[in-house]
Amino acid sequence: MVVIRDACAADAGALAELAERTFRDTFGAANTDEDMDAHCAENFGKAPQLAEIANTEWCTLLAEEGDLLIGYGQLRWSSAPGCISSTRAVEIYRLYVDARWHGRGVAPMLMTSLLERAATGDTDTVWLGVWEHNPRALAYYRKAGFREVGEHSFMLGGDAQRDIVMSLALTA
């Protein structure tokens, strides 16, 4: 049975490994090794994961099957791009599921948990950025009710890439 739970400091090493593996699986074939290596070195080691877990402006949720970490999602309370009209928005910063678990309902479980967590705060809008060349994610977010509202740049190593910004209004 898949369980969704909050990450703790003891999860940082396993999360770092999952985060890098899922990121490389998702984007590695479409990007240079140099850009992938630079991005992963900066974002997916144990130290960055510890910092994100400890940050009170972040929420990191893990999906587990038994002792196996199979996915994760993160919320980040920070400034939203100008195309987001709400001043009370939260970002789904990351949502990744191990490729072996695609199509098994893990992403919807994580999404539901992230949206429930977002709704417990003083938040009325959830937004995210998704790479324009990631049709699987774009389709998933549209199906989940997100709509395209703009774009912003995402730096992958030295490569500025175009992300589609999508948002979802939370209802009371």
PDB file of C-alpha atoms in Angstrom:
ATOM      1  CA  MET A   1       0.000   0.000   0.000  1.00  0.00           C
ATOM      2  CA  VAL A   2       1.297   3.465  -0.906  1.00  0.00           C
ATOM      3  CA  VAL A   3       1.602   5.865   2.014  1.00  0.00           C
ATOM      4  CA  ILE A   4       2.074   9.637   1.731  1.00  0.00           C
ATOM      5  CA  ARG A   5       3.923  11.263   4.634  1.00  0.00           C
ATOM      6  CA  ASP A   6       5.955  14.320   5.578  1.00  0.00           C
ATOM      7  CA  ALA A   7       9.686  14.087   4.975  1.00  0.00           C
ATOM      8  CA  CYS A   8      12.059  14.302   7.932  1.00  0.00           C
ATOM      9  CA  ALA A   9      15.806  14.890   8.155  1.00  0.00           C
ATOM     10  CA  ALA A  10      16.501  11.143   8.156  1.00  0.00           C
ATOM     11  CA  ASP A  11      14.968  10.957   4.645  1.00  0.00           C
ATOM     12  CA  ALA A  12      17.431  13.407   3.058  1.00  0.00           C
ATOM     13  CA  GLY A  13      19.830  10.823   1.617  1.00  0.00           C
ATOM     14  CA  ALA A  14      17.132   8.624   0.067  1.00  0.00           C
ATOM     15  CA  LEU A  15      15.265  11.684  -1.188  1.00  0.00           C
ATOM     16  CA  ALA A  16      18.423  13.075  -2.797  1.00  0.00           C
ATOM     17  CA  GLU A  17      18.911   9.804  -4.675  1.00  0.00           C
ATOM     18  CA  LEU A  18      15.265   9.627  -5.800  1.00  0.00           C
ATOM     19  CA  ALA A  19      15.183  13.307  -6.767  1.00  0.00           C
ATOM     20  CA  GLU A  20      18.251  13.067  -8.958  1.00  0.00           C
ATOM     21  CA  ARG A  21      17.192   9.762 -10.549  1.00  0.00           C
ATOM     22  CA  THR A  22      13.676  10.947 -11.412  1.00  0.00           C
ATOM     23  CA  PHE A  23      14.964  14.279 -12.730  1.00  0.00           C
ATOM     24  CA  ARG A  24      17.522  12.549 -14.955  1.00  0.00           C
ATOM     25  CA  ASP A  25      14.928  10.006 -16.129  1.00  0.00           C
ATOM     26  CA  THR A  26      12.536  12.808 -17.050  1.00  0.00           C
ATOM     27  CA  PHE A  27      14.906  15.292 -18.684  1.00  0.00           C
ATOM     28  CA  GLY A  28      18.257  13.616 -19.348  1.00  0.00           C
ATOM     29  CA  ALA A  29      17.655  12.525 -22.937  1.00  0.00           C
ATOM     30  CA  ALA A  30      16.643  16.046 -24.005  1.00  0.00           C
ATOM     31  CA  ASN A  31      19.487  17.976 -22.365  1.00  0.00           C
ATOM     32  CA  THR A  32      23.277  17.987 -22.339  1.00  0.00           C
ATOM     33  CA  ASP A  33      25.177  15.975 -19.761  1.00  0.00           C
ATOM     34  CA  GLU A  34      26.920  19.181 -18.646  1.00  0.00           C
ATOM     35  CA  ASP A  35      23.648  21.020 -17.932  1.00  0.00           C
ATOM     36  CA  MET A  36      22.136  17.981 -16.213  1.00  0.00           C
ATOM     37  CA  ASP A  37      25.239  17.426 -14.081  1.00  0.00           C
ATOM     38  CA  ALA A  38      25.392  21.085 -13.031  1.00  0.00           C
ATOM     39  CA  HIS A  39      21.706  21.202 -12.094  1.00  0.00           C
ATOM     40  CA  CYS A  40      21.790  17.912 -10.200  1.00  0.00           C
ATOM     41  CA  ALA A  41      24.963  18.830  -8.299  1.00  0.00           C
ATOM     42  CA  GLU A  42      23.372  22.076  -7.118  1.00  0.00           C
ATOM     43  CA  ASN A  43      19.903  20.755  -6.291  1.00  0.00           C
ATOM     44  CA  PHE A  44      19.871  17.073  -5.448  1.00  0.00           C
ATOM     45  CA  GLY A  45      22.555  16.252  -2.920  1.00  0.00           C
ATOM     46  CA  LYS A  46      21.844  15.346   0.686  1.00  0.00           C
ATOM     47  CA  ALA A  47      22.632  18.880   1.932  1.00  0.00           C
ATOM     48  CA  PRO A  48      20.099  20.634  -0.341  1.00  0.00           C
ATOM     49  CA  GLN A  49      17.456  18.071   0.610  1.00  0.00           C
ATOM     50  CA  LEU A  50      18.146  18.607   4.325  1.00  0.00           C
ATOM     51  CA  ALA A  51      17.822  22.370   3.842  1.00  0.00           C
ATOM     52  CA  GLU A  52      14.535  22.012   1.954  1.00  0.00           C
ATOM     53  CA  ILE A  53      13.069  19.639   4.558  1.00  0.00           C
ATOM     54  CA  ALA A  54      14.065  22.021   7.371  1.00  0.00           C
ATOM     55  CA  ASN A  55      12.756  25.155   5.620  1.00  0.00           C
ATOM     56  CA  THR A  56       9.455  26.260   7.163  1.00  0.00           C
ATOM     57  CA  GLU A  57       8.465  27.871   3.831  1.00  0.00           C
ATOM     58  CA  TRP A  58       8.549  24.433   2.167  1.00  0.00           C
ATOM     59  CA  CYS A  59       6.561  21.229   2.545  1.00  0.00           C
ATOM     60  CA  THR A  60       8.090  17.974   1.295  1.00  0.00           C
ATOM     61  CA  LEU A  61       5.821  14.943   1.051  1.00  0.00           C
ATOM     62  CA  LEU A  62       7.055  11.437   0.294  1.00  0.00           C
ATOM     63  CA  ALA A  63       5.274   8.502  -1.312  1.00  0.00           C
ATOM     64  CA  GLU A  64       6.378   5.125  -0.004  1.00  0.00           C
ATOM     65  CA  GLU A  65       5.517   1.520  -0.678  1.00  0.00           C
ATOM     66  CA  GLY A  66       6.783  -0.355   2.369  1.00  0.00           C
ATOM     67  CA  ASP A  67      10.347   0.880   2.878  1.00  0.00           C
ATOM     68  CA  LEU A  68      10.731   1.967  -0.750  1.00  0.00           C
ATOM     69  CA  LEU A  69      10.622   5.675  -1.598  1.00  0.00           C
ATOM     70  CA  ILE A  70       8.712   5.886  -4.905  1.00  0.00           C
ATOM     71  CA  GLY A  71       7.799   9.553  -5.322  1.00  0.00           C
ATOM     72  CA  TYR A  72       7.771  12.975  -3.753  1.00  0.00           C
ATOM     73  CA  GLY A  73       6.165  16.373  -4.031  1.00  0.00           C
ATOM     74  CA  GLN A  74       7.086  19.784  -2.670  1.00  0.00           C
ATOM     75  CA  LEU A  75       5.218  22.982  -1.961  1.00  0.00           C
ATOM     76  CA  ARG A  76       7.105  26.255  -1.736  1.00  0.00           C
ATOM     77  CA  TRP A  77       5.685  29.477  -0.319  1.00  0.00           C
ATOM     78  CA  SER A  78       7.572  32.245  -2.119  1.00  0.00           C
ATOM     79  CA  SER A  79       7.049  34.966  -4.692  1.00  0.00           C
ATOM     80  CA  ALA A  80       4.916  33.943  -7.643  1.00  0.00           C
ATOM     81  CA  PRO A  81       5.537  35.140 -11.194  1.00  0.00           C
ATOM     82  CA  GLY A  82       3.594  38.170 -12.441  1.00  0.00           C
ATOM     83  CA  CYS A  83       1.115  36.007 -14.351  1.00  0.00           C
ATOM     84  CA  ILE A  84      -0.252  34.742 -11.020  1.00  0.00           C
ATOM     85  CA  SER A  85      -2.709  37.365  -9.794  1.00  0.00           C
ATOM     86  CA  SER A  86      -3.077  36.021  -6.246  1.00  0.00           C
ATOM     87  CA  THR A  87      -0.946  37.347  -3.413  1.00  0.00           C
ATOM     88  CA  ARG A  88      -1.692  34.157  -1.465  1.00  0.00           C
ATOM     89  CA  ALA A  89      -0.342  31.582  -3.912  1.00  0.00           C
ATOM     90  CA  VAL A  90       1.833  28.556  -3.247  1.00  0.00           C
ATOM     91  CA  GLU A  91       3.997  26.759  -5.795  1.00  0.00           C
ATOM     92  CA  ILE A  92       4.108  23.041  -6.445  1.00  0.00           C
ATOM     93  CA  TYR A  93       7.858  23.150  -6.827  1.00  0.00           C
ATOM     94  CA  ARG A  94       8.421  19.481  -7.606  1.00  0.00           C
ATOM     95  CA  LEU A  95       6.261  16.426  -8.218  1.00  0.00           C
ATOM     96  CA  TYR A  96       8.082  13.292  -9.352  1.00  0.00           C
ATOM     97  CA  VAL A  97       7.311   9.589  -9.325  1.00  0.00           C
ATOM     98  CA  ASP A  98       9.795   6.802 -10.013  1.00  0.00           C
ATOM     99  CA  ALA A  99       9.274   5.573 -13.600  1.00  0.00           C
ATOM    100  CA  ARG A 100       8.520   2.039 -12.391  1.00  0.00           C
ATOM    101  CA  TRP A 101       5.475   3.465 -10.600  1.00  0.00           C
ATOM    102  CA  HIS A 102       4.043   5.569 -13.442  1.00  0.00           C
ATOM    103  CA  GLY A 103       0.406   4.792 -14.154  1.00  0.00           C
ATOM    104  CA  ARG A 104      -0.258   3.310 -10.706  1.00  0.00           C
ATOM    105  CA  GLY A 105      -1.989   6.317  -9.132  1.00  0.00           C
ATOM    106  CA  VAL A 106       0.977   7.632  -7.151  1.00  0.00           C
ATOM    107  CA  ALA A 107       1.033  11.082  -8.807  1.00  0.00           C
ATOM    108  CA  PRO A 108      -2.691  11.681  -8.094  1.00  0.00           C
ATOM    109  CA  MET A 109      -2.164  10.628  -4.468  1.00  0.00           C
ATOM    110  CA  LEU A 110       0.723  13.075  -4.131  1.00  0.00           C
ATOM    111  CA  MET A 111      -1.229  15.816  -5.910  1.00  0.00           C
ATOM    112  CA  THR A 112      -4.229  15.355  -3.627  1.00  0.00           C
ATOM    113  CA  SER A 113      -1.989  15.508  -0.565  1.00  0.00           C
ATOM    114  CA  LEU A 114      -0.184  18.616  -1.837  1.00  0.00           C
ATOM    115  CA  LEU A 115      -3.474  20.388  -2.572  1.00  0.00           C
ATOM    116  CA  GLU A 116      -4.880  19.420   0.826  1.00  0.00           C
ATOM    117  CA  ARG A 117      -1.748  20.766   2.517  1.00  0.00           C
ATOM    118  CA  ALA A 118      -1.901  23.975   0.465  1.00  0.00           C
ATOM    119  CA  ALA A 119      -5.539  24.458   1.462  1.00  0.00           C
ATOM    120  CA  THR A 120      -4.660  24.336   5.177  1.00  0.00           C
ATOM    121  CA  GLY A 121      -2.660  27.551   4.853  1.00  0.00           C
ATOM    122  CA  ASP A 122      -3.707  31.044   3.884  1.00  0.00           C
ATOM    123  CA  THR A 123      -3.579  30.074   0.209  1.00  0.00           C
ATOM    124  CA  ASP A 124      -6.133  30.527  -2.550  1.00  0.00           C
ATOM    125  CA  THR A 125      -4.098  29.533  -5.621  1.00  0.00           C
ATOM    126  CA  VAL A 126      -1.627  26.788  -6.439  1.00  0.00           C
ATOM    127  CA  TRP A 127       0.756  27.311  -9.331  1.00  0.00           C
ATOM    128  CA  LEU A 128       3.586  25.431 -10.998  1.00  0.00           C
ATOM    129  CA  GLY A 129       6.015  25.673 -13.872  1.00  0.00           C
ATOM    130  CA  VAL A 130       6.347  22.795 -16.319  1.00  0.00           C
ATOM    131  CA  TRP A 131       8.841  22.533 -19.169  1.00  0.00           C
ATOM    132  CA  GLU A 132       7.221  23.215 -22.516  1.00  0.00           C
ATOM    133  CA  HIS A 133       8.777  19.977 -23.865  1.00  0.00           C
ATOM    134  CA  ASN A 134       7.237  17.739 -21.189  1.00  0.00           C
ATOM    135  CA  PRO A 135       3.923  16.681 -22.777  1.00  0.00           C
ATOM    136  CA  ARG A 136       3.227  13.969 -20.189  1.00  0.00           C
ATOM    137  CA  ALA A 137       3.356  16.469 -17.319  1.00  0.00           C
ATOM    138  CA  LEU A 138       1.402  19.121 -19.232  1.00  0.00           C
ATOM    139  CA  ALA A 139      -1.372  16.606 -19.934  1.00  0.00           C
ATOM    140  CA  TYR A 140      -1.403  15.431 -16.323  1.00  0.00           C
ATOM    141  CA  TYR A 141      -1.674  18.952 -14.909  1.00  0.00           C
ATOM    142  CA  ARG A 142      -4.436  19.878 -17.354  1.00  0.00           C
ATOM    143  CA  LYS A 143      -6.332  16.757 -16.317  1.00  0.00           C
ATOM    144  CA  ALA A 144      -5.844  17.770 -12.660  1.00  0.00           C
ATOM    145  CA  GLY A 145      -7.558  21.110 -13.413  1.00  0.00           C
ATOM    146  CA  PHE A 146      -4.590  23.430 -13.869  1.00  0.00           C
ATOM    147  CA  ARG A 147      -4.761  26.010 -16.629  1.00  0.00           C
ATOM    148  CA  GLU A 148      -1.997  27.810 -18.482  1.00  0.00           C
ATOM    149  CA  VAL A 149      -1.559  31.411 -17.363  1.00  0.00           C
ATOM    150  CA  GLY A 150       1.897  32.413 -18.567  1.00  0.00           C
ATOM    151  CA  GLU A 151       5.511  31.403 -18.795  1.00  0.00           C
ATOM    152  CA  HIS A 152       8.848  31.907 -17.084  1.00  0.00           C
ATOM    153  CA  SER A 153      12.465  30.849 -17.495  1.00  0.00           C
ATOM    154  CA  PHE A 154      13.982  27.867 -15.743  1.00  0.00           C
ATOM    155  CA  MET A 155      17.757  27.568 -15.649  1.00  0.00           C
ATOM    156  CA  LEU A 156      19.034  24.055 -16.278  1.00  0.00           C
ATOM    157  CA  GLY A 157      22.761  24.405 -15.793  1.00  0.00           C
ATOM    158  CA  GLY A 158      23.638  27.115 -18.324  1.00  0.00           C
ATOM    159  CA  ASP A 159      20.520  26.633 -20.469  1.00  0.00           C
ATOM    160  CA  ALA A 160      17.554  28.998 -20.006  1.00  0.00           C
ATOM    161  CA  GLN A 161      14.446  26.953 -20.739  1.00  0.00           C
ATOM    162  CA  ARG A 162      10.817  27.987 -21.154  1.00  0.00           C
ATOM    163  CA  ASP A 163       8.381  26.732 -18.528  1.00  0.00           C
ATOM    164  CA  ILE A 164       4.645  26.999 -18.939  1.00  0.00           C
ATOM    165  CA  VAL A 165       3.135  28.478 -15.756  1.00  0.00           C
ATOM    166  CA  MET A 166      -0.117  26.817 -14.774  1.00  0.00           C
ATOM    167  CA  SER A 167      -2.463  27.619 -11.889  1.00  0.00           C
ATOM    168  CA  LEU A 168      -5.398  26.152 -10.007  1.00  0.00           C
ATOM    169  CA  ALA A 169      -7.762  28.106  -7.771  1.00  0.00           C
ATOM    170  CA  LEU A 170      -8.458  26.441  -4.446  1.00  0.00           C
ATOM    171  CA  THR A 171     -12.086  26.414  -3.383  1.00  0.00           C
ATOM    172  CA  ALA A 172     -13.196  26.739   0.215  1.00  0.00           C
TER     173      ALA A 172
END
